[in-house]
Amino acid sequence: MSRIASFVAIGLLASAVSALPSSERWTKRISNNTEMIYSFEDLPHSTDLQWTPCYDRYHCANLEVPLDYAEPDVGTTIVAFIRQKAANSTGQDVIFNPGGPGGSGIEYILSGGGDQLVNFTGGKYDVVSFDPRGVNNSGIALTCFPDNPEARDAYYASLQTSLPSLNEQYYQAVALGQWCMEANNDTFAKYAGTSAVVQDMMHFTELQAALDGVKKPEEAEIWYIGGSYGTVIGHTLAAMYPDRIGRIVVDANVNSEDHYNGLKKTAIEDADDCYGWFFDLCYKAGLEKCAFAGKSGSASDIKKRFDNLLAQLEKAPVVLNDTHIDPLLSRGPQIVTKDRVLTVGFRTLYRPFTEFAYLAKGLAGLEKNNATAWIAVEQELNQPGNPGPFNYTTIAMQEVLTFVTAVDAAGRSPIKNVDDYIKVAGEVERLSVYAGKGYASTNVLITAGLNMTPPKSQRFLGFKKTKTKTPIFFMNPSADPITPIASAKHMLQFFEGSVLLEQNSVGHSVTSGSSLCTLGHLRRYLNNATLPKAGTVCETDTKPLVDSPSLQKRSLPFVPMHLQR
Ligand SMILES: *[C@@H]1O[C@H](CO)[C@@H](O)[C@H](O)[C@H]1NC(C)=O
Ligand SMILES: *[C@@H]1O[C@H](CO)[C@@H](O)[C@H](O)[C@H]1NC(C)=O
Ligand SMILES: *[C@@H]1O[C@H](CO)[C@@H](O)[C@H](O)[C@H]1NC(C)=O
Ligand SMILES: *[C@@H]1O[C@H](CO)[C@@H](O)[C@H](O)[C@H]1NC(C)=O
Ligand SMILES: *[C@@H]1O[C@H](CO)[C@@H](O)[C@H](O)[C@H]1NC(C)=O
Ligand SMILES: *[C@@H]1O[C@H](CO)[C@@H](O)[C@H](O)[C@H]1NC(C)=O
Ligand SMILES: *[C@@H]1O[C@H](CO)[C@@H](O)[C@H](O)[C@H]1NC(C)=O
Ligand SMILES: *[C@@H]1O[C@H](CO)[C@@H](O)[C@H](O)[C@H]1NC(C)=O
Ligand SMILES: *[C@@H]1O[C@H](CO)[C@@H](O)[C@H](O)[C@H]1NC(C)=O
């Protein structure tokens, strides 16, 4: 793996290694251009870090980086950074990524995520986030329809919401993949893989160290927190720069080995277990707090009613026939199918504390053949301000997910033809009867159709036993619909001395529930690298459904790993 140290040294020369008082460091950190900016477009870009006050209470920088650190002649692109200073800052940055691929770190901070992160980390660390290559404010356009957003929107609008046959799914994916490859024959899309993002993070860290003059750039340590796809970045960072790791926290772990091999077959293996939590909590909460509790005398009876309902819907979807309710009917006559219920159901598994109650309400309506009730729930879940964890708000984000996943897989997908796909789809469905079908038809097919290869210096060569300078702190809920705890255990074994904290909860990422126990361990780790004992399990402070949902403070979701049809 090519290193970037030489590149950094050219621009910066060795800086004096001396500790500076915090106030002086801050004066040096902020560029003399003090005019407040409110758009990254108004921010000049430079090959050194120039922090400018932005959006009232942050600092922003547009960093110009080489597309390929090993081949500077290829050209450059821009990576947008933002910093939120902690009230009691020690001057230590923690770099954060909110997942995806496709999640905007800038938007995450600007929408209040920075306050939450500063609080979670104990109010002592400055949070730095960024838009990775290909995302929103940063460079490299990742799209199958360059300069033609109308064609893109028309394509995605033409996709049916119900699933076509497996054969059709496969050939549609191949068609899209070939289209995308052709459209990107001479674009920079292949420079947007995860290892390039990791190189950008290390480059940033070295530039910041040079600016601070506290540590030699080539010795600067990186502190990082990432969730969901952000764990792929974390695992990759640890594998590429083991002796530069100050802290790494990875929450809601992807099986990154599978990610790089082009097929994350087991990503949904906890999904049925998540539904199991729903049935159980619904039974315990009772009818008052869980509308689907009905007269059921046990969790398994609730499951039976759920299964019966799905079987009914498969035979005869519930038809929306109530033309008087507006604006629900703005989309005209509709049917509620089994697939539709499972798509929405899957999304609620990401944030049970706030969304299980909606699932229960919708199911209770459907049990009475009331399609209006179900559609009302879908709309409530998608209110602005509650985009939900399972909602790529723009097609642009879905395209980023597609490209980054494909560039990382670099043509290694084991699905080479339609028979391979049918076999894998069957296996995925056996792993989760409720979520397998939807997952197979979307994420599984990305790398089957789209074959992209990153440049040599950005090809990730795989995980092996690694000893990082500081051990890694893994966290995962016991039941996570898209990043199962088995993936965390799998990745843990590559990193000597690292520890996995299990949070006994359901949802995507430990932040889907609040736990003072988890938070305490996180802060101790950041403070002096103290890890919990292996096998530590934390409880959440409250439970979904059982404890009144209105008591739950909603934390900002990580961006999902799942494509939406
Ligand atoms: C700001 O201006 C001062 C005085 O001109 C200069 O010494 C300093 O290097 C400048 N700082 C930055 C970050 O450009
Ligand atoms: C984090 O927020 C909680 C709740 O608002 C507050 O009680 C706590 O003091 C905050 N902690 C830090 C370190 O800011
Ligand atoms: C900062 O530290 C002081 C002294 O320890 C403490 O009283 C204060 O609550 C802290 N502020 C925040 C926002 O954490
Ligand atoms: C890009 O980020 C800006 C904030 O910097 C935000 O206002 C805008 O909605 C984002 N655009 C997309 C397409 O995500
Ligand atoms: C991509 O472009 C190169 C020349 O720029 C050409 O040789 C090659 O055939 C093209 N490939 C595709 C798939 O269009
Ligand atoms: C609408 O459908 C439900 C369930 O199928 C049925 O009970 C009801 O009578 C229908 N209403 C109208 C107005 O057709
Ligand atoms: C169906 O659900 C809607 C929305 O919850 C409700 O307003 C309506 O009264 C229900 N219809 C029946 C027949 O129960
Ligand atoms: C996602 O959320 C936005 C509101 O934030 C909503 O307008 C949009 O319809 C949602 N998309 C999907 C596919 O649910
Ligand atoms: C870390 O700090 C805690 C108290 O803040 C202390 O008890 C513990 O011994 C420290 N551990 C190390 C390894 O320094």
XYZ file of C-alpha atoms and ligand atoms in Angstrom:
691
model
C 0.000 0.000 0.000
C 1.522 3.283 -1.000
C 2.061 5.774 1.762
C 1.497 9.473 1.550
C 4.207 10.747 3.830
C 6.491 11.848 1.009
C 3.748 13.925 -0.548
C 3.116 15.715 2.701
C 6.773 16.433 3.292
C 7.097 18.278 -0.014
C 4.662 21.006 0.842
C 5.377 21.445 4.487
C 8.960 20.797 5.449
C 9.564 19.587 8.936
C 7.935 21.804 11.495
C 9.285 22.434 14.925
C 8.103 19.964 17.496
C 6.981 22.003 20.420
C 3.878 22.193 22.519
C 1.918 25.402 22.175
C -0.591 26.856 24.560
C -4.094 26.083 23.364
C -5.025 29.720 22.631
C -1.979 30.201 20.449
C -2.690 26.953 18.630
C -6.163 28.173 17.862
C -4.943 31.471 16.468
C -2.689 29.519 14.163
C -5.468 27.174 13.205
C -7.786 29.818 11.858
C -6.921 31.506 8.606
C -6.730 35.289 8.528
C -9.698 35.427 6.244
C -12.269 35.736 8.995
C -15.347 36.434 6.932
C -18.045 33.966 7.898
C -19.063 31.712 5.029
C -22.279 29.729 4.609
C -21.463 27.573 1.625
C -18.493 25.455 0.676
C -18.751 26.977 -2.773
C -17.676 30.305 -1.268
C -14.646 28.722 0.327
C -11.364 28.790 -1.609
C -9.474 25.525 -1.844
C -5.812 24.988 -1.150
C -3.271 22.214 -0.805
C -2.605 23.282 2.788
C -5.271 23.485 5.460
C -6.911 26.887 5.662
C -9.651 26.937 8.247
C -12.307 29.594 7.783
C -15.155 30.417 10.168
C -18.376 29.008 8.715
C -22.058 28.463 9.474
C -21.824 30.715 12.575
C -20.091 28.305 14.933
C -17.875 25.974 12.928
C -14.701 26.090 10.890
C -14.497 24.819 7.347
C -11.727 23.958 4.916
C -11.655 22.872 1.290
C -8.574 20.728 0.982
C -7.135 20.017 -2.435
C -5.787 16.462 -2.553
C -4.237 14.354 -5.304
C -6.642 11.950 -6.968
C -3.900 9.349 -6.654
C -1.203 9.999 -4.038
C 1.184 7.755 -5.952
C 0.581 9.512 -9.296
C 0.302 13.253 -8.668
C 0.064 13.923 -12.416
C -3.425 12.432 -12.590
C -4.817 15.600 -11.032
C -6.456 16.742 -7.849
C -9.862 16.868 -6.222
C -11.381 18.669 -3.249
C -12.316 17.234 0.126
C -14.553 19.413 2.305
C -13.862 19.399 6.067
C -15.696 20.887 9.027
C -14.674 21.201 12.664
C -16.793 21.725 15.745
C -14.766 22.836 18.722
C -15.580 21.340 22.120
C -16.141 23.728 25.015
C -13.379 22.092 27.042
C -11.202 21.204 24.106
C -7.924 19.404 24.710
C -7.045 20.246 21.100
C -7.404 16.621 20.079
C -9.463 16.060 16.925
C -11.726 13.067 16.545
C -12.558 12.410 12.902
C -16.053 11.110 12.302
C -17.864 9.418 9.423
C -21.631 8.831 9.499
C -21.828 5.821 7.209
C -23.368 5.153 3.836
C -21.295 5.027 1.680
C -22.790 8.348 0.685
C -23.391 9.926 4.071
C -22.349 13.569 4.290
C -20.246 14.282 7.358
C -20.772 17.999 6.752
C -24.530 17.700 6.761
C -24.343 15.469 9.832
C -22.457 18.107 11.798
C -24.577 20.996 10.523
C -27.798 19.245 11.475
C -26.720 18.984 15.110
C -24.738 15.755 15.020
C -21.646 17.633 16.175
C -23.313 18.653 19.452
C -24.226 15.051 20.059
C -20.745 13.772 19.241
C -19.022 16.376 21.389
C -21.326 15.375 24.229
C -20.864 11.612 23.707
C -17.123 11.985 23.753
C -17.194 13.873 27.041
C -16.935 17.487 25.868
C -13.141 17.365 25.514
C -12.509 16.548 21.890
C -13.052 18.598 18.766
C -15.101 16.788 16.183
C -13.918 16.919 12.597
C -16.037 15.521 9.837
C -15.886 15.640 6.082
C -17.595 14.668 2.877
C -15.628 11.734 1.520
C -14.712 11.749 -2.164
C -17.868 11.583 -4.237
C -20.130 12.982 -1.509
C -21.958 16.316 -1.704
C -19.483 19.143 -1.056
C -16.413 17.169 -2.088
C -15.127 16.461 -5.564
C -15.494 13.479 -7.934
C -18.964 13.098 -9.390
C -20.308 9.606 -8.844
C -23.192 9.071 -11.202
C -24.290 6.737 -13.955
C -25.820 9.713 -15.754
C -23.107 12.395 -15.934
C -24.548 15.828 -16.725
C -27.978 14.304 -17.156
C -29.874 14.334 -13.871
C -33.213 14.177 -15.730
C -32.303 10.835 -17.277
C -31.161 9.606 -13.894
C -34.399 10.553 -12.179
C -36.437 9.035 -14.992
C -34.528 5.757 -14.688
C -35.048 5.459 -10.939
C -38.703 6.476 -11.259
C -39.211 3.699 -13.790
C -38.180 0.985 -11.349
C -41.161 -0.908 -10.028
C -41.704 -0.838 -6.309
C -42.613 -4.519 -6.287
C -39.886 -6.983 -7.051
C -39.608 -8.491 -10.515
C -38.463 -12.101 -10.956
C -34.923 -13.026 -9.951
C -33.922 -13.285 -13.604
C -35.212 -9.820 -14.349
C -33.533 -8.410 -11.237
C -30.220 -9.819 -12.378
C -30.390 -8.605 -15.961
C -31.601 -5.174 -14.882
C -28.585 -4.890 -12.558
C -26.233 -5.934 -15.344
C -27.830 -3.397 -17.670
C -27.366 -0.616 -15.127
C -23.821 -1.716 -14.334
C -22.745 -1.728 -17.974
C -24.402 1.625 -18.498
C -22.585 3.069 -15.486
C -19.219 1.698 -16.579
C -19.574 3.105 -20.056
C -20.688 6.476 -18.723
C -17.642 6.513 -16.441
C -15.075 5.282 -18.884
C -13.135 8.520 -18.632
C -14.329 9.988 -15.315
C -12.508 9.921 -11.971
C -15.053 7.580 -10.336
C -12.450 4.865 -9.744
C -10.528 7.217 -7.409
C -13.359 7.292 -4.866
C -12.810 3.976 -3.084
C -12.457 3.593 0.668
C -8.671 3.344 0.777
C -8.425 6.705 -1.015
C -10.708 8.135 1.680
C -8.435 6.682 4.356
C -5.394 8.226 2.655
C -7.218 11.574 2.663
C -7.834 11.232 6.410
C -4.181 10.505 7.087
C -3.123 13.358 4.816
C -5.436 15.672 6.739
C -4.019 14.484 10.052
C -0.457 15.157 8.926
C -1.298 18.604 7.589
C -3.055 19.469 10.835
C -0.081 18.272 12.864
C 2.216 20.455 10.770
C -0.085 23.403 11.300
C -0.206 22.833 15.059
C 3.512 22.258 15.277
C 2.979 19.916 18.203
C 4.029 16.655 16.611
C 6.034 15.693 13.570
C 3.507 15.116 10.761
C 4.833 11.639 10.076
C 4.284 10.716 13.718
C 0.840 12.264 14.082
C -1.768 9.871 15.413
C -5.268 9.637 14.082
C -8.380 9.464 16.248
C -11.479 8.182 14.518
C -15.098 7.250 15.222
C -17.224 5.603 12.560
C -20.544 3.803 12.400
C -22.063 1.448 9.855
C -20.129 1.888 6.559
C -17.914 4.187 8.657
C -16.596 0.972 10.229
C -15.253 -0.106 6.822
C -13.261 3.123 6.897
C -12.167 2.344 10.479
C -11.134 -1.247 9.761
C -9.293 -0.136 6.612
C -7.552 2.695 8.455
C -6.353 0.274 11.131
C -5.095 -2.171 8.502
C -3.299 0.488 6.423
C -1.757 2.585 9.206
C -1.548 0.346 12.307
C 1.289 2.319 13.896
C -0.565 5.614 13.542
C -3.689 4.721 15.482
C -4.413 7.010 18.443
C -8.000 5.796 18.929
C -10.518 3.986 16.759
C -14.133 3.411 17.755
C -16.200 1.310 15.351
C -19.912 0.957 16.030
C -22.323 -1.215 13.989
C -19.728 -3.240 12.189
C -19.710 -4.251 8.581
C -17.959 -7.463 7.635
C -15.353 -5.458 5.757
C -13.676 -8.566 4.425
C -16.909 -9.474 2.638
C -17.283 -5.850 1.564
C -13.958 -5.962 -0.276
C -14.776 -9.378 -1.681
C -17.862 -7.981 -3.346
C -20.627 -9.794 -1.460
C -21.949 -9.063 2.037
C -24.259 -12.041 2.127
C -24.715 -12.199 5.905
C -25.458 -8.510 6.497
C -29.131 -9.280 7.277
C -28.571 -12.365 9.426
C -29.795 -10.572 12.581
C -32.908 -9.145 10.903
C -35.295 -11.931 11.938
C -33.900 -11.717 15.443
C -34.723 -7.989 15.387
C -38.337 -8.867 14.553
C -38.134 -11.314 17.450
C -37.296 -8.373 19.731
C -40.318 -6.552 18.289
C -42.696 -9.418 19.058
C -41.276 -9.804 22.536
C -41.297 -6.101 23.414
C -44.765 -5.692 21.918
C -46.083 -8.475 24.129
C -44.428 -6.993 27.225
C -45.628 -3.473 26.413
C -49.237 -4.518 25.946
C -51.972 -3.006 23.831
C -51.691 0.459 25.318
C -48.136 0.947 24.124
C -48.066 -1.492 21.221
C -51.103 -1.412 18.945
C -50.283 -4.847 17.489
C -50.305 -6.601 20.870
C -53.981 -7.393 20.275
C -55.246 -10.150 22.496
C -52.106 -12.189 22.106
C -51.018 -14.048 25.229
C -47.385 -14.447 24.208
C -44.670 -13.119 21.951
C -44.867 -16.236 19.815
C -48.573 -15.651 19.313
C -47.805 -12.131 18.053
C -45.297 -13.631 15.654
C -47.941 -16.091 14.462
C -50.355 -13.231 13.751
C -47.603 -11.371 11.905
C -46.829 -14.425 9.767
C -50.529 -15.002 9.056
C -50.916 -11.385 8.005
C -47.978 -11.660 5.606
C -49.396 -14.874 4.154
C -52.767 -13.146 3.652
C -51.121 -10.176 1.977
C -49.230 -12.456 -0.346
C -52.500 -14.004 -1.489
C -54.499 -10.791 -1.527
C -52.915 -7.395 -0.873
C -55.016 -4.924 1.071
C -56.566 -2.449 -1.336
C -56.793 1.252 -0.641
C -60.395 2.086 -1.367
C -60.953 5.124 0.782
C -60.932 8.016 -1.695
C -61.930 10.689 0.777
C -58.736 11.009 2.719
C -56.378 13.630 1.486
C -53.430 14.058 0.958
C -52.729 10.401 1.555
C -54.419 9.547 -1.684
C -52.463 11.952 -3.787
C -50.749 8.950 -5.299
C -54.041 7.352 -6.285
C -55.208 3.765 -5.873
C -52.688 1.520 -4.201
C -52.263 -1.933 -2.796
C -50.358 -2.894 0.328
C -48.344 -6.018 -0.428
C -46.221 -8.326 1.670
C -43.042 -6.860 0.135
C -44.204 -3.343 0.903
C -44.834 -4.202 4.536
C -41.468 -5.917 4.870
C -39.653 -2.974 3.267
C -41.131 -0.551 5.762
C -40.812 -3.085 8.567
C -37.098 -3.461 7.865
C -36.581 0.272 8.136
C -38.207 0.365 11.589
C -35.663 -2.198 12.816
C -32.963 0.470 12.497
C -34.528 2.701 15.148
C -36.880 0.649 17.301
C -37.051 3.235 20.070
C -38.849 5.670 17.828
C -40.289 3.450 15.111
C -41.552 0.154 16.559
C -44.689 1.944 17.725
C -45.421 2.978 14.133
C -44.878 -0.532 12.835
C -47.312 -1.819 15.443
C -49.921 0.768 14.509
C -49.648 0.013 10.792
C -49.876 -3.747 11.303
C -52.906 -3.387 13.549
C -54.611 -1.424 10.754
C -53.745 -4.001 8.103
C -55.084 -6.790 10.259
C -58.420 -4.998 9.891
C -57.912 -4.586 6.136
C -57.281 -0.887 6.616
C -54.788 0.192 3.960
C -55.271 3.837 4.922
C -53.857 3.134 8.369
C -50.748 1.530 6.881
C -50.148 4.309 4.355
C -50.631 6.912 7.084
C -47.861 5.219 9.031
C -45.562 5.230 6.018
C -46.137 8.956 5.688
C -45.575 9.629 9.377
C -42.286 7.777 9.182
C -41.162 9.947 6.273
C -41.928 13.385 7.636
C -39.249 15.986 6.951
C -37.156 16.178 10.065
C -37.711 12.463 10.485
C -36.136 11.178 7.321
C -35.519 8.007 9.239
C -32.475 5.838 9.112
C -33.670 3.945 6.077
C -33.953 6.789 3.649
C -31.352 7.955 1.260
C -32.917 11.372 0.806
C -31.469 11.740 -2.641
C -30.770 9.419 -5.518
C -27.307 11.000 -5.503
C -26.600 9.263 -2.182
C -27.691 5.916 -3.588
C -25.364 6.394 -6.518
C -22.465 7.051 -4.141
C -23.265 3.837 -2.282
C -23.275 2.000 -5.574
C -19.957 3.347 -6.854
C -17.954 3.171 -3.639
C -19.143 -0.386 -3.047
C -18.226 -1.360 -6.605
C -14.801 0.333 -6.553
C -13.972 -1.404 -3.257
C -15.084 -4.766 -4.663
C -12.839 -4.117 -7.697
C -14.428 -6.851 -9.785
C -14.209 -9.521 -7.068
C -17.957 -10.225 -6.910
C -18.513 -13.990 -6.896
C -21.774 -13.489 -8.829
C -20.790 -13.979 -12.449
C -24.080 -15.049 -14.023
C -27.792 -15.356 -13.370
C -27.486 -18.835 -11.851
C -24.947 -17.561 -9.328
C -27.419 -14.841 -8.408
C -30.362 -17.214 -8.005
C -28.261 -19.398 -5.721
C -27.081 -16.462 -3.582
C -30.580 -14.965 -3.417
C -31.815 -18.296 -2.031
C -29.076 -18.348 0.604
C -29.780 -14.761 1.626
C -33.488 -15.522 1.942
C -32.730 -18.468 4.173
C -30.650 -16.192 6.415
C -33.642 -13.910 6.881
C -37.145 -14.874 5.844
C -38.302 -11.302 6.438
C -35.452 -9.205 4.997
C -33.583 -11.563 2.664
C -35.586 -10.999 -0.478
C -35.386 -7.197 -0.397
C -31.705 -7.239 0.457
C -30.815 -9.722 -2.291
C -32.584 -7.629 -4.910
C -30.647 -4.477 -4.044
C -27.275 -4.593 -2.334
C -26.288 -8.068 -3.491
C -26.592 -7.004 -7.115
C -24.507 -3.805 -7.024
C -21.186 -5.502 -7.557
C -22.648 -8.119 -9.876
C -23.389 -5.487 -12.480
C -20.772 -2.835 -11.936
C -17.135 -3.675 -12.365
C -14.713 -0.870 -11.463
C -11.055 -1.093 -10.561
C -9.256 1.502 -8.465
C -5.674 2.512 -9.322
C -2.894 0.345 -7.889
C -2.161 2.601 -4.913
C -5.812 2.432 -3.871
C -6.332 -1.305 -4.103
C -6.966 -2.731 -0.659
C -5.117 -5.994 -0.270
C -7.109 -7.599 2.520
C -7.054 -8.005 6.282
C -4.504 -9.976 8.223
C -3.561 -10.217 11.898
C -2.610 -6.680 12.866
C -1.359 -5.019 16.019
C -2.420 -1.401 16.085
C -0.541 1.159 18.185
C -3.674 1.553 20.299
C -6.224 -1.273 20.360
C -9.580 -0.670 18.678
C -12.855 -0.291 20.540
C -15.596 -2.269 18.779
C -19.243 -1.757 19.728
C -22.359 -3.464 18.383
C -25.954 -4.035 19.402
C -26.863 -7.711 19.965
C -29.415 -7.524 17.168
C -28.661 -5.117 14.347
C -30.680 -5.433 11.128
C -27.838 -4.607 8.718
C -24.580 -4.901 10.678
C -24.966 -8.122 12.693
C -22.861 -8.715 15.787
C -21.195 -11.669 14.045
C -19.596 -9.168 11.647
C -18.116 -7.292 14.607
C -16.748 -10.571 16.009
C -15.319 -11.470 12.627
C -13.472 -8.164 12.227
C -12.348 -8.143 15.870
C -10.179 -11.203 15.360
C -7.899 -9.337 12.956
C -6.914 -6.733 15.534
C -4.827 -7.903 18.451
C -5.847 -6.565 21.854
C -9.031 -4.972 20.566
C -12.289 -5.501 22.451
C -15.950 -5.771 21.453
C -18.567 -4.256 23.717
C -21.995 -5.782 23.131
C -24.959 -3.563 23.859
C -27.934 -5.748 24.686
C -30.333 -3.950 22.389
C -32.018 -3.993 19.005
C -31.406 -1.399 16.294
C -28.749 -0.113 13.936
C -25.726 1.043 15.959
C -25.532 1.353 19.716
C -26.729 4.947 19.385
C -30.196 3.720 18.415
C -30.683 3.324 22.177
C -29.102 5.297 24.968
C -26.881 3.572 27.484
C -24.890 5.292 30.206
C -22.910 2.069 30.503
C -21.808 2.192 26.850
C -21.116 5.917 27.071
C -18.916 5.453 30.149
C -16.793 2.869 28.380
C -16.507 5.105 25.324
C -15.276 8.052 27.376
C -12.790 5.944 29.344
C -11.371 4.597 26.115
C -10.938 8.065 24.647
C -9.404 9.428 27.853
C -6.617 6.925 28.321
C -7.230 3.973 25.987
C -8.805 1.882 28.742
C -10.969 -0.798 27.152
C -13.787 -2.716 28.829
C -13.087 -6.332 29.719
C -13.658 -8.778 26.880
C -17.230 -10.046 27.025
C -18.670 -6.876 28.553
C -22.384 -6.428 27.866
C -24.129 -3.096 28.447
C -27.864 -2.668 28.936
C -29.743 0.330 27.548
C -31.267 2.792 30.012
C -34.757 2.167 28.614
C -36.467 -0.328 26.314
C -38.379 0.313 23.074
C -42.213 0.163 23.342
C -42.132 -0.911 26.991
C -40.844 2.450 28.191
C -42.865 5.270 26.769
C -41.398 6.129 23.364
C -41.915 9.842 23.935
C -39.245 9.667 26.614
C -36.671 8.719 24.039
C -34.366 11.373 22.730
C -33.785 10.666 19.099
C -30.155 10.454 18.193
C -29.042 11.192 14.668
C -28.979 8.044 12.641
C -26.060 6.649 10.785
C -26.682 6.558 7.085
C -27.950 3.120 6.120
C -25.982 0.512 4.259
C -29.016 -0.475 2.257
C -30.278 0.641 -1.112
C -33.896 1.629 -1.389
C -36.017 0.533 -4.285
C -2.079 35.703 9.447
O -1.397 36.898 9.282
C -0.194 36.979 10.059
C 0.371 38.377 9.911
O 0.313 38.798 8.577
C 0.771 35.906 9.598
O 1.959 35.950 10.356
C 0.119 34.557 9.769
O 0.959 33.551 9.259
C -1.220 34.514 9.026
N -1.876 33.257 9.346
C -2.367 32.454 8.426
C -3.004 31.194 8.913
O -2.335 32.692 7.229
C -24.260 15.611 27.648
O -25.659 15.889 27.641
C -26.299 15.507 28.831
C -27.791 15.678 28.612
O -28.065 16.943 28.091
C -25.769 16.339 29.980
O -26.391 15.960 31.158
C -24.271 16.102 30.086
O -23.714 16.925 31.071
C -23.573 16.378 28.778
N -22.191 15.979 28.912
C -21.188 16.665 28.397
C -19.841 16.121 28.617
O -21.351 17.681 27.739
C -15.922 22.166 31.126
O -15.138 21.845 32.276
C -15.590 22.477 33.439
C -14.569 22.206 34.546
O -14.272 20.833 34.604
C -16.967 21.986 33.781
O -17.459 22.613 34.931
C -17.906 22.281 32.615
O -19.177 21.706 32.827
C -17.344 21.716 31.330
N -18.186 22.147 30.218
C -18.644 21.298 29.308
C -19.532 21.894 28.265
O -18.387 20.121 29.298
C -24.958 19.343 0.640
O -24.568 19.967 1.833
C -25.241 21.185 2.088
C -24.665 21.728 3.356
O -23.320 21.916 3.204
C -26.723 20.940 2.214
O -27.387 22.153 2.427
C -27.232 20.277 0.957
O -28.570 19.921 1.119
C -26.438 19.045 0.649
N -26.844 18.538 -0.623
C -27.057 17.252 -0.847
C -27.440 16.899 -2.241
O -26.920 16.409 0.025
C -12.956 3.457 -22.891
O -12.186 4.408 -23.585
C -11.029 3.915 -24.202
C -10.265 5.043 -24.847
O -10.421 6.206 -24.137
C -11.413 2.873 -25.214
O -10.255 2.304 -25.765
C -12.244 1.800 -24.559
O -12.710 0.899 -25.513
C -13.433 2.405 -23.842
N -14.129 1.362 -23.121
C -15.446 1.288 -23.070
C -15.999 0.171 -22.271
O -16.161 2.075 -23.652
C -62.797 -1.043 1.617
O -62.144 -2.270 1.847
C -62.445 -2.855 3.080
C -61.577 -4.064 3.248
O -61.496 -4.775 2.068
C -63.924 -3.195 3.125
O -64.228 -3.745 4.384
C -64.713 -1.913 2.915
O -66.085 -2.209 2.832
C -64.287 -1.219 1.634
N -64.894 0.091 1.582
C -65.440 0.567 0.474
C -65.979 1.952 0.580
O -65.465 -0.072 -0.546
C -58.412 3.280 8.977
O -57.277 3.990 9.481
C -57.427 5.380 9.396
C -56.077 6.009 9.768
O -55.623 5.494 10.973
C -58.559 5.802 10.299
O -58.702 7.196 10.233
C -59.833 5.105 9.840
O -60.864 5.400 10.731
C -59.645 3.619 9.766
N -60.799 3.003 9.133
C -61.494 2.057 9.714
C -62.624 1.496 8.895
O -61.220 1.629 10.802
C -37.265 10.296 2.557
O -37.566 11.360 3.427
C -38.011 12.525 2.786
C -38.289 13.572 3.844
O -37.160 13.832 4.578
C -39.289 12.214 2.019
O -39.683 13.375 1.311
C -39.035 11.094 1.038
O -40.246 10.721 0.427
C -38.455 9.884 1.743
N -38.122 8.883 0.748
C -38.434 7.606 0.884
C -38.035 6.730 -0.258
O -38.987 7.146 1.847
C -7.189 5.624 33.140
O -7.844 6.577 33.953
C -8.536 6.030 35.063
C -9.219 7.134 35.818
O -9.497 8.226 35.027
C -7.562 5.300 35.957
O -8.275 4.683 36.998
C -6.829 4.242 35.160
O -5.834 3.649 35.966
C -6.165 4.864 33.955
N -5.601 3.793 33.162
C -4.416 3.893 32.595
C -3.964 2.716 31.799
O -3.734 4.896 32.694
